[in-house]
mmCIF file of C-alpha atoms in Angstrom:
data_model
loop_
_atom_site.group_PDB
_atom_site.id
_atom_site.type_symbol
_atom_site.label_atom_id
_atom_site.label_comp_id
_atom_site.label_asym_id
_atom_site.label_seq_id
_atom_site.Cartn_x
_atom_site.Cartn_y
_atom_site.Cartn_z
ATOM 1 C CA UNK K 1 -83.943 36.206 -95.884
ATOM 2 C CA UNK K 2 -80.157 35.113 -94.906
ATOM 3 C CA UNK K 3 -79.524 31.979 -97.148
ATOM 4 C CA UNK K 4 -80.828 34.559 -100.355
ATOM 5 C CA UNK K 5 -78.888 37.671 -98.866
ATOM 6 C CA UNK K 6 -75.710 34.636 -98.571
ATOM 7 C CA UNK K 7 -75.955 33.366 -102.151
ATOM 8 C CA UNK K 8 -76.038 37.418 -102.843
ATOM 9 C CA UNK K 9 -72.969 38.276 -101.597
ATOM 10 C CA UNK K 10 -70.614 34.950 -102.720
ATOM 11 C CA UNK K 11 -71.930 36.158 -106.664
ATOM 12 C CA UNK K 12 -70.858 38.797 -106.401
ATOM 13 C CA UNK K 13 -67.566 39.087 -105.436
ATOM 14 C CA UNK K 14 -67.088 36.611 -107.537
ATOM 15 C CA UNK K 15 -67.568 39.037 -110.078
ATOM 16 C CA UNK K 16 -66.651 41.826 -108.502
ATOM 17 C CA UNK K 17 -63.775 42.929 -106.317
ATOM 18 C CA UNK K 18 -64.646 46.362 -105.217
ATOM 19 C CA UNK K 19 -67.701 45.526 -104.409
ATOM 20 C CA UNK K 20 -66.235 43.089 -101.455
ATOM 21 C CA UNK K 21 -63.702 45.792 -100.279
ATOM 22 C CA UNK K 22 -66.838 47.407 -99.548
ATOM 23 C CA UNK K 23 -68.516 44.743 -97.698
ATOM 24 C CA UNK K 24 -65.213 44.102 -95.095
ATOM 25 C CA UNK K 25 -64.278 47.904 -94.942
ATOM 26 C CA UNK K 26 -67.412 49.028 -93.273
ATOM 27 C CA UNK K 27 -68.104 44.608 -90.926
ATOM 28 C CA UNK K 28 -71.594 44.279 -92.472
ATOM 29 C CA UNK K 29 -70.511 41.006 -93.131
ATOM 30 C CA UNK K 30 -71.918 38.427 -91.023
ATOM 31 C CA UNK K 31 -70.345 36.163 -89.388
ATOM 32 C CA UNK K 32 -72.185 33.154 -90.555
ATOM 33 C CA UNK K 33 -70.698 34.638 -94.446
ATOM 34 C CA UNK K 34 -67.599 35.004 -93.043
ATOM 35 C CA UNK K 35 -65.929 31.807 -94.133
ATOM 36 C CA UNK K 36 -68.416 31.939 -97.656
ATOM 37 C CA UNK K 37 -65.911 34.769 -98.468
ATOM 38 C CA UNK K 38 -62.649 33.264 -97.473
ATOM 39 C CA UNK K 39 -63.080 30.345 -99.552
ATOM 40 C CA UNK K 40 -63.464 32.494 -102.081
ATOM 41 C CA UNK K 41 -60.285 34.617 -101.301
ATOM 42 C CA UNK K 42 -57.984 31.381 -101.233
ATOM 43 C CA UNK K 43 -59.506 29.931 -104.275
ATOM 44 C CA UNK K 44 -58.838 33.054 -106.560
ATOM 45 C CA UNK K 45 -55.684 32.713 -106.093
ATOM 46 C CA UNK K 46 -54.908 35.078 -103.579
ATOM 47 C CA UNK K 47 -56.022 38.469 -105.268
ATOM 48 C CA UNK K 48 -56.688 39.890 -102.131
ATOM 49 C CA UNK K 49 -54.074 39.006 -99.786
ATOM 50 C CA UNK K 50 -51.559 40.578 -102.484
ATOM 51 C CA UNK K 51 -53.307 43.600 -102.682
ATOM 52 C CA UNK K 52 -55.699 45.245 -99.791
ATOM 53 C CA UNK K 53 -53.155 44.381 -96.617
ATOM 54 C CA UNK K 54 -55.928 45.818 -94.438
ATOM 55 C CA UNK K 55 -57.320 42.844 -95.452
ATOM 56 C CA UNK K 56 -55.227 41.229 -93.677
ATOM 57 C CA UNK K 57 -56.666 40.256 -89.905
ATOM 58 C CA UNK K 58 -59.934 38.636 -92.029
ATOM 59 C CA UNK K 59 -57.569 35.715 -94.141
ATOM 60 C CA UNK K 60 -57.370 33.799 -91.284
ATOM 61 C CA UNK K 61 -54.882 30.626 -92.911
ATOM 62 C CA UNK K 62 -53.249 32.637 -95.726
ATOM 63 C CA UNK K 63 -49.847 32.117 -96.194
ATOM 64 C CA UNK K 64 -49.044 35.458 -95.451
ATOM 65 C CA UNK K 65 -50.810 35.881 -92.182
ATOM 66 C CA UNK K 66 -48.897 34.477 -89.102
ATOM 67 C CA UNK K 67 -50.048 34.267 -86.171
ATOM 68 C CA UNK K 68 -48.599 34.164 -82.090
ATOM 69 C CA UNK K 69 -49.054 30.651 -80.286
ATOM 70 C CA UNK K 70 -49.704 30.404 -76.670
ATOM 71 C CA UNK K 71 -46.669 29.196 -74.356
ATOM 72 C CA UNK K 72 -46.567 26.848 -70.686
ATOM 73 C CA UNK K 73 -45.132 29.528 -68.080
ATOM 74 C CA UNK K 74 -41.658 27.745 -68.645
ATOM 75 C CA UNK K 75 -41.588 28.424 -72.366
ATOM 76 C CA UNK K 76 -43.386 32.541 -72.099
ATOM 77 C CA UNK K 77 -40.323 32.721 -69.361
ATOM 78 C CA UNK K 78 -38.004 31.689 -71.681
ATOM 79 C CA UNK K 79 -39.002 33.874 -74.824
ATOM 80 C CA UNK K 80 -38.872 36.631 -71.309
ATOM 81 C CA UNK K 81 -35.386 35.904 -70.586
ATOM 82 C CA UNK K 82 -34.775 36.393 -74.510
ATOM 83 C CA UNK K 83 -36.018 39.106 -75.398
ATOM 84 C CA UNK K 84 -35.026 41.242 -72.710
ATOM 85 C CA UNK K 85 -31.018 39.711 -74.288
ATOM 86 C CA UNK K 86 -31.819 41.465 -77.656
ATOM 87 C CA UNK K 87 -32.893 44.119 -75.361
ATOM 88 C CA UNK K 88 -29.332 44.599 -74.345
ATOM 89 C CA UNK K 89 -26.805 42.831 -76.919
ATOM 90 C CA UNK K 90 -28.618 42.318 -79.915
ATOM 91 C CA UNK K 91 -30.993 43.572 -83.299
ATOM 92 C CA UNK K 92 -33.764 42.883 -85.187
ATOM 93 C CA UNK K 93 -33.090 43.343 -88.917
ATOM 94 C CA UNK K 94 -34.256 43.502 -92.708
ATOM 95 C CA UNK K 95 -31.592 43.864 -95.675
ATOM 96 C CA UNK K 96 -31.854 45.380 -98.758
ATOM 97 C CA UNK K 97 -33.923 42.243 -100.442
ATOM 98 C CA UNK K 98 -36.255 42.301 -97.734
ATOM 99 C CA UNK K 99 -34.722 39.239 -95.986
ATOM 100 C CA UNK K 100 -34.445 39.343 -92.143
ATOM 101 C CA UNK K 101 -31.946 38.399 -89.288
ATOM 102 C CA UNK K 102 -31.688 38.858 -85.052
ATOM 103 C CA UNK K 103 -27.915 38.969 -84.192
ATOM 104 C CA UNK K 104 -26.400 38.801 -80.236
ATOM 105 C CA UNK K 105 -22.981 39.662 -79.896
ATOM 106 C CA UNK K 106 -21.799 38.418 -76.346
ATOM 107 C CA UNK K 107 -18.722 37.801 -74.586
ATOM 108 C CA UNK K 108 -16.723 34.849 -75.699
ATOM 109 C CA UNK K 109 -17.404 33.548 -72.157
ATOM 110 C CA UNK K 110 -20.941 33.581 -72.616
ATOM 111 C CA UNK K 111 -20.807 31.433 -75.881
ATOM 112 C CA UNK K 112 -22.288 28.506 -73.900
ATOM 113 C CA UNK K 113 -25.776 31.227 -73.467
ATOM 114 C CA UNK K 114 -25.870 31.614 -77.132
ATOM 115 C CA UNK K 115 -26.009 28.195 -77.219
ATOM 116 C CA UNK K 116 -29.063 27.568 -75.124
ATOM 117 C CA UNK K 117 -30.386 29.845 -77.551
ATOM 118 C CA UNK K 118 -29.289 28.093 -80.850
ATOM 119 C CA UNK K 119 -30.900 24.834 -79.785
ATOM 120 C CA UNK K 120 -34.087 26.344 -78.591
ATOM 121 C CA UNK K 121 -34.417 28.178 -81.917
ATOM 122 C CA UNK K 122 -31.540 27.093 -84.821
ATOM 123 C CA UNK K 123 -29.111 29.127 -86.368
ATOM 124 C CA UNK K 124 -26.029 29.650 -85.872
ATOM 125 C CA UNK K 125 -22.920 31.589 -83.509
ATOM 126 C CA UNK K 126 -19.231 32.226 -85.115
ATOM 127 C CA UNK K 127 -16.634 34.374 -83.332
ATOM 128 C CA UNK K 128 -16.499 38.331 -84.317
ATOM 129 C CA UNK K 129 -13.143 38.985 -86.233
ATOM 130 C CA UNK K 130 -10.944 40.251 -84.141
ATOM 131 C CA UNK K 131 -12.442 40.224 -81.284
ATOM 132 C CA UNK K 132 -12.920 38.271 -77.729
ATOM 133 C CA UNK K 133 -16.901 37.554 -78.890
ATOM 134 C CA UNK K 134 -19.438 35.747 -79.702
ATOM 135 C CA UNK K 135 -22.148 35.790 -82.710
ATOM 136 C CA UNK K 136 -25.908 34.664 -82.912
ATOM 137 C CA UNK K 137 -27.135 34.558 -86.084
ATOM 138 C CA UNK K 138 -30.854 33.536 -87.203
ATOM 139 C CA UNK K 139 -32.550 34.658 -90.490
ATOM 140 C CA UNK K 140 -34.559 31.616 -92.363
ATOM 141 C CA UNK K 141 -38.009 33.327 -92.851
ATOM 142 C CA UNK K 142 -39.246 30.066 -90.415
ATOM 143 C CA UNK K 143 -36.671 30.904 -87.941
ATOM 144 C CA UNK K 144 -37.793 34.074 -87.513
ATOM 145 C CA UNK K 145 -41.784 34.310 -86.876
ATOM 146 C CA UNK K 146 -40.731 32.311 -84.214
ATOM 147 C CA UNK K 147 -38.792 34.295 -82.690
ATOM 148 C CA UNK K 148 -40.900 36.871 -83.971
ATOM 149 C CA UNK K 149 -43.848 35.364 -81.977
ATOM 150 C CA UNK K 150 -42.312 34.505 -78.991
ATOM 151 C CA UNK K 151 -40.957 38.410 -78.174
ATOM 152 C CA UNK K 152 -43.438 40.260 -80.114
ATOM 153 C CA UNK K 153 -45.131 41.959 -77.116
ATOM 154 C CA UNK K 154 -41.867 41.803 -74.726
ATOM 155 C CA UNK K 155 -39.315 44.592 -76.521
ATOM 156 C CA UNK K 156 -38.847 47.260 -75.466
ATOM 157 C CA UNK K 157 -35.498 48.722 -75.920
ATOM 158 C CA UNK K 158 -35.798 52.490 -78.075
ATOM 159 C CA UNK K 159 -34.445 51.162 -80.952
ATOM 160 C CA UNK K 160 -34.518 47.820 -80.517
ATOM 161 C CA UNK K 161 -38.619 47.817 -81.116
ATOM 162 C CA UNK K 162 -38.369 50.133 -84.541
ATOM 163 C CA UNK K 163 -36.610 47.160 -85.535
ATOM 164 C CA UNK K 164 -39.173 44.813 -84.305
ATOM 165 C CA UNK K 165 -41.927 47.498 -85.836
ATOM 166 C CA UNK K 166 -40.326 47.020 -89.580
ATOM 167 C CA UNK K 167 -40.051 43.184 -89.098
ATOM 168 C CA UNK K 168 -43.068 42.638 -87.964
ATOM 169 C CA UNK K 169 -44.667 44.802 -91.360
ATOM 170 C CA UNK K 170 -41.751 42.777 -93.947
ATOM 171 C CA UNK K 171 -43.590 39.261 -92.140
ATOM 172 C CA UNK K 172 -47.436 40.154 -91.895
ATOM 173 C CA UNK K 173 -47.080 40.028 -87.756
ATOM 174 C CA UNK K 174 -48.311 42.042 -86.167
ATOM 175 C CA UNK K 175 -47.106 44.505 -83.990
ATOM 176 C CA UNK K 176 -47.473 44.292 -80.127
ATOM 177 C CA UNK K 177 -47.076 46.883 -77.897
ATOM 178 C CA UNK K 178 -44.732 46.269 -75.222
ATOM 179 C CA UNK K 179 -46.794 43.606 -71.895
ATOM 180 C CA UNK K 180 -46.091 45.440 -68.653
ATOM 181 C CA UNK K 181 -42.739 44.364 -66.108
ATOM 182 C CA UNK K 182 -43.721 42.962 -62.151
ATOM 183 C CA UNK K 183 -40.941 41.015 -60.532
ATOM 184 C CA UNK K 184 -41.891 38.031 -62.253
ATOM 185 C CA UNK K 185 -41.021 39.046 -65.973
ATOM 186 C CA UNK K 186 -37.673 37.330 -67.611
ATOM 187 C CA UNK K 187 -37.367 41.096 -69.231
ATOM 188 C CA UNK K 188 -34.720 41.481 -66.584
ATOM 189 C CA UNK K 189 -33.105 38.681 -66.128
ATOM 190 C CA UNK K 190 -32.312 39.001 -70.330
ATOM 191 C CA UNK K 191 -31.485 42.209 -69.975
ATOM 192 C CA UNK K 192 -29.034 42.023 -67.168
ATOM 193 C CA UNK K 193 -27.549 39.352 -69.014
ATOM 194 C CA UNK K 194 -25.802 42.166 -71.964
ATOM 195 C CA UNK K 195 -25.603 44.617 -69.399
ATOM 196 C CA UNK K 196 -25.516 44.193 -65.618
ATOM 197 C CA UNK K 197 -22.713 43.555 -63.433
ATOM 198 C CA UNK K 198 -21.436 42.331 -59.799
ATOM 199 C CA UNK K 199 -18.879 43.884 -58.654
ATOM 200 C CA UNK K 200 -17.627 44.840 -55.200
ATOM 201 C CA UNK K 201 -14.815 47.548 -53.898
ATOM 202 C CA UNK K 202 -12.521 47.832 -51.009
ATOM 203 C CA UNK K 203 -11.119 51.286 -50.255
ATOM 204 C CA UNK K 204 -9.522 50.994 -46.726
ATOM 205 C CA UNK K 205 -9.298 47.062 -45.750
ATOM 206 C CA UNK K 206 -10.038 48.182 -42.426
ATOM 207 C CA UNK K 207 -14.054 50.092 -43.937
ATOM 208 C CA UNK K 208 -16.393 46.673 -45.404
ATOM 209 C CA UNK K 209 -16.569 46.269 -48.860
ATOM 210 C CA UNK K 210 -19.920 47.890 -51.041
ATOM 211 C CA UNK K 211 -21.156 45.712 -52.714
ATOM 212 C CA UNK K 212 -23.736 46.882 -56.444
ATOM 213 C CA UNK K 213 -25.782 45.388 -58.304
ATOM 214 C CA UNK K 214 -25.611 47.529 -61.408
ATOM 215 C CA UNK K 215 -27.082 47.866 -65.070
ATOM 216 C CA UNK K 216 -26.480 50.337 -67.788
ATOM 217 C CA UNK K 217 -27.673 51.608 -71.030
ATOM 218 C CA UNK K 218 -27.378 54.857 -73.377
ATOM 219 C CA UNK K 219 -30.703 55.748 -72.534
ATOM 220 C CA UNK K 220 -32.398 56.359 -69.328
ATOM 221 C CA UNK K 221 -36.153 55.444 -70.253
ATOM 222 C CA UNK K 222 -34.374 51.363 -70.844
ATOM 223 C CA UNK K 223 -32.883 50.562 -67.750
ATOM 224 C CA UNK K 224 -35.720 53.532 -65.764
ATOM 225 C CA UNK K 225 -37.781 49.801 -65.045
ATOM 226 C CA UNK K 226 -34.888 48.186 -63.048
ATOM 227 C CA UNK K 227 -35.861 51.177 -60.919
ATOM 228 C CA UNK K 228 -39.727 51.296 -61.378
ATOM 229 C CA UNK K 229 -39.331 47.133 -59.523
ATOM 230 C CA UNK K 230 -36.079 46.545 -57.427
ATOM 231 C CA UNK K 231 -35.317 50.331 -55.894
ATOM 232 C CA UNK K 232 -32.039 51.668 -55.821
ATOM 233 C CA UNK K 233 -30.650 54.522 -58.108
ATOM 234 C CA UNK K 234 -29.770 55.964 -61.484
ATOM 235 C CA UNK K 235 -27.018 58.721 -62.340
ATOM 236 C CA UNK K 236 -25.190 59.687 -65.710
ATOM 237 C CA UNK K 237 -21.995 58.589 -66.355
ATOM 238 C CA UNK K 238 -19.905 61.410 -68.467
ATOM 239 C CA UNK K 239 -17.080 58.401 -68.993
ATOM 240 C CA UNK K 240 -17.664 56.403 -72.204
ATOM 241 C CA UNK K 241 -19.639 58.752 -73.981
ATOM 242 C CA UNK K 242 -21.876 58.809 -72.072
ATOM 243 C CA UNK K 243 -24.441 55.736 -70.437
ATOM 244 C CA UNK K 244 -27.489 55.709 -67.852
ATOM 245 C CA UNK K 245 -26.639 53.045 -65.129
ATOM 246 C CA UNK K 246 -28.832 52.220 -62.425
ATOM 247 C CA UNK K 247 -28.010 50.816 -59.563
ATOM 248 C CA UNK K 248 -29.062 49.186 -55.880
ATOM 249 C CA UNK K 249 -26.228 48.805 -52.679
ATOM 250 C CA UNK K 250 -28.866 48.441 -50.185
ATOM 251 C CA UNK K 251 -28.116 44.421 -48.887
ATOM 252 C CA UNK K 252 -31.505 44.572 -48.095
ATOM 253 C CA UNK K 253 -32.367 45.506 -52.549
ATOM 254 C CA UNK K 254 -29.627 42.821 -53.000
ATOM 255 C CA UNK K 255 -31.654 40.114 -51.936
ATOM 256 C CA UNK K 256 -34.582 40.227 -53.256
ATOM 257 C CA UNK K 257 -33.205 41.063 -57.036
ATOM 258 C CA UNK K 258 -31.498 37.536 -56.196
ATOM 259 C CA UNK K 259 -35.546 36.672 -55.485
ATOM 260 C CA UNK K 260 -36.529 37.293 -58.305
ATOM 261 C CA UNK K 261 -33.003 35.656 -60.145
ATOM 262 C CA UNK K 262 -34.342 32.972 -57.908
ATOM 263 C CA UNK K 263 -37.739 32.297 -60.526
ATOM 264 C CA UNK K 264 -36.238 34.444 -63.559
ATOM 265 C CA UNK K 265 -32.345 32.650 -63.869
ATOM 266 C CA UNK K 266 -29.935 34.924 -65.351
ATOM 267 C CA UNK K 267 -28.539 32.619 -68.348
ATOM 268 C CA UNK K 268 -24.914 34.435 -69.008
ATOM 269 C CA UNK K 269 -21.717 34.231 -66.730
ATOM 270 C CA UNK K 270 -22.708 37.045 -64.227
ATOM 271 C CA UNK K 271 -25.175 34.445 -62.257
ATOM 272 C CA UNK K 272 -22.002 32.995 -60.980
ATOM 273 C CA UNK K 273 -21.635 35.954 -58.785
ATOM 274 C CA UNK K 274 -25.119 36.119 -57.878
ATOM 275 C CA UNK K 275 -24.599 32.320 -57.312
ATOM 276 C CA UNK K 276 -21.071 33.711 -54.772
ATOM 277 C CA UNK K 277 -23.376 36.850 -53.301
ATOM 278 C CA UNK K 278 -25.391 35.274 -50.103
ATOM 279 C CA UNK K 279 -21.261 33.627 -48.729
ATOM 280 C CA UNK K 280 -19.925 36.929 -49.385
ATOM 281 C CA UNK K 281 -22.140 37.942 -47.111
ATOM 282 C CA UNK K 282 -20.858 35.274 -44.634
ATOM 283 C CA UNK K 283 -18.239 36.922 -45.121
ATOM 284 C CA UNK K 284 -18.855 40.170 -44.582
ATOM 285 C CA UNK K 285 -20.377 39.827 -41.356
ATOM 286 C CA UNK K 286 -17.569 37.193 -39.972
ATOM 287 C CA UNK K 287 -15.015 40.309 -40.907
ATOM 288 C CA UNK K 288 -13.121 37.837 -42.466
ATOM 289 C CA UNK K 289 -11.782 40.923 -45.470
ATOM 290 C CA UNK K 290 -9.592 41.844 -42.393
ATOM 291 C CA UNK K 291 -8.526 39.279 -40.624
ATOM 292 C CA UNK K 292 -5.010 38.072 -40.011
ATOM 293 C CA UNK K 293 -2.614 36.589 -42.572
ATOM 294 C CA UNK K 294 -2.817 32.505 -42.818
ATOM 295 C CA UNK K 295 -5.260 32.657 -40.975
ATOM 296 C CA UNK K 296 -9.019 30.533 -40.983
ATOM 297 C CA UNK K 297 -11.042 33.501 -41.935
ATOM 298 C CA UNK K 298 -7.979 35.055 -43.954
ATOM 299 C CA UNK K 299 -8.276 31.639 -46.021
ATOM 300 C CA UNK K 300 -11.905 31.546 -46.714
ATOM 301 C CA UNK K 301 -11.954 35.451 -48.059
ATOM 302 C CA UNK K 302 -9.501 34.086 -50.086
ATOM 303 C CA UNK K 303 -10.221 31.466 -51.858
ATOM 304 C CA UNK K 304 -14.208 33.662 -52.183
ATOM 305 C CA UNK K 305 -12.092 36.331 -54.107
ATOM 306 C CA UNK K 306 -10.043 33.490 -56.814
ATOM 307 C CA UNK K 307 -14.334 32.660 -56.873
ATOM 308 C CA UNK K 308 -15.154 35.417 -57.751
ATOM 309 C CA UNK K 309 -12.974 36.970 -60.147
ATOM 310 C CA UNK K 310 -12.586 33.328 -61.523
ATOM 311 C CA UNK K 311 -13.485 32.909 -65.684
ATOM 312 C CA UNK K 312 -14.594 29.223 -65.014
ATOM 313 C CA UNK K 313 -18.045 28.797 -65.323
ATOM 314 C CA UNK K 314 -17.735 25.770 -63.466
ATOM 315 C CA UNK K 315 -16.077 27.230 -60.212
ATOM 316 C CA UNK K 316 -19.165 27.835 -58.877
ATOM 317 C CA UNK K 317 -20.780 24.523 -58.563
#
């Protein structure tokens, strides 16, 4: 009976588009017959692709269908990191003409970070006028499809999720909800490169300096992931129109964050201070910060301070 039914369906499909709608919407079609239907749609100038968006998931191989590729572990780690960076410093845009683009703006000293992205994905980098910042921009369709397939399912910032959804609709890519974060997910290092800081303060020369790693954002939900994985606290800062800040100061939490960075490396200039943290603890343990002037401990502490405050990207090597 199936050969007869197969021919019957093909005949009706070529005559009546309405019948095809009913067949696919009710999912009566057998997998054995589906390739025949796809072939017919392809030959008929993609009539249904442009008329009925509900068929997109069935039309594998047509020009309006894009599927995410699988990536090896190292490349997927880059994709996770890129998602975090876009969540913090980027935007996903669709203009009035329906063209999509991605922009990431970072301090001038982080040009290297954007060059790293450019070498992988293409795009352009330009100085922001009147600001000590550089902006990466990707806007060609092929490049945007590649980028979206990389970050789809990894973007999670409240504002960026809405932007990604609109870009996915424009490019006919199925929107994927964010994956579950864990302590080896590259998203954290990307978001830290965008909105994180590493600082220490000395309130009194006789008191031990206080080291702090922090990440800030306008919405508490967008930094709550850090507390869930790395501990610490979140508080609201009223300055700069108000923002939430996650921070860790406990040595155990900071060293745990450093172990994470070894696996999911920071790619911004902030990595310089992260690499100096172990040296910081060495000098704190011998109280070099309050050593007598001109002593070897004093010289070691001042050399450390010079490296810590330097904007030279190569000074830690």
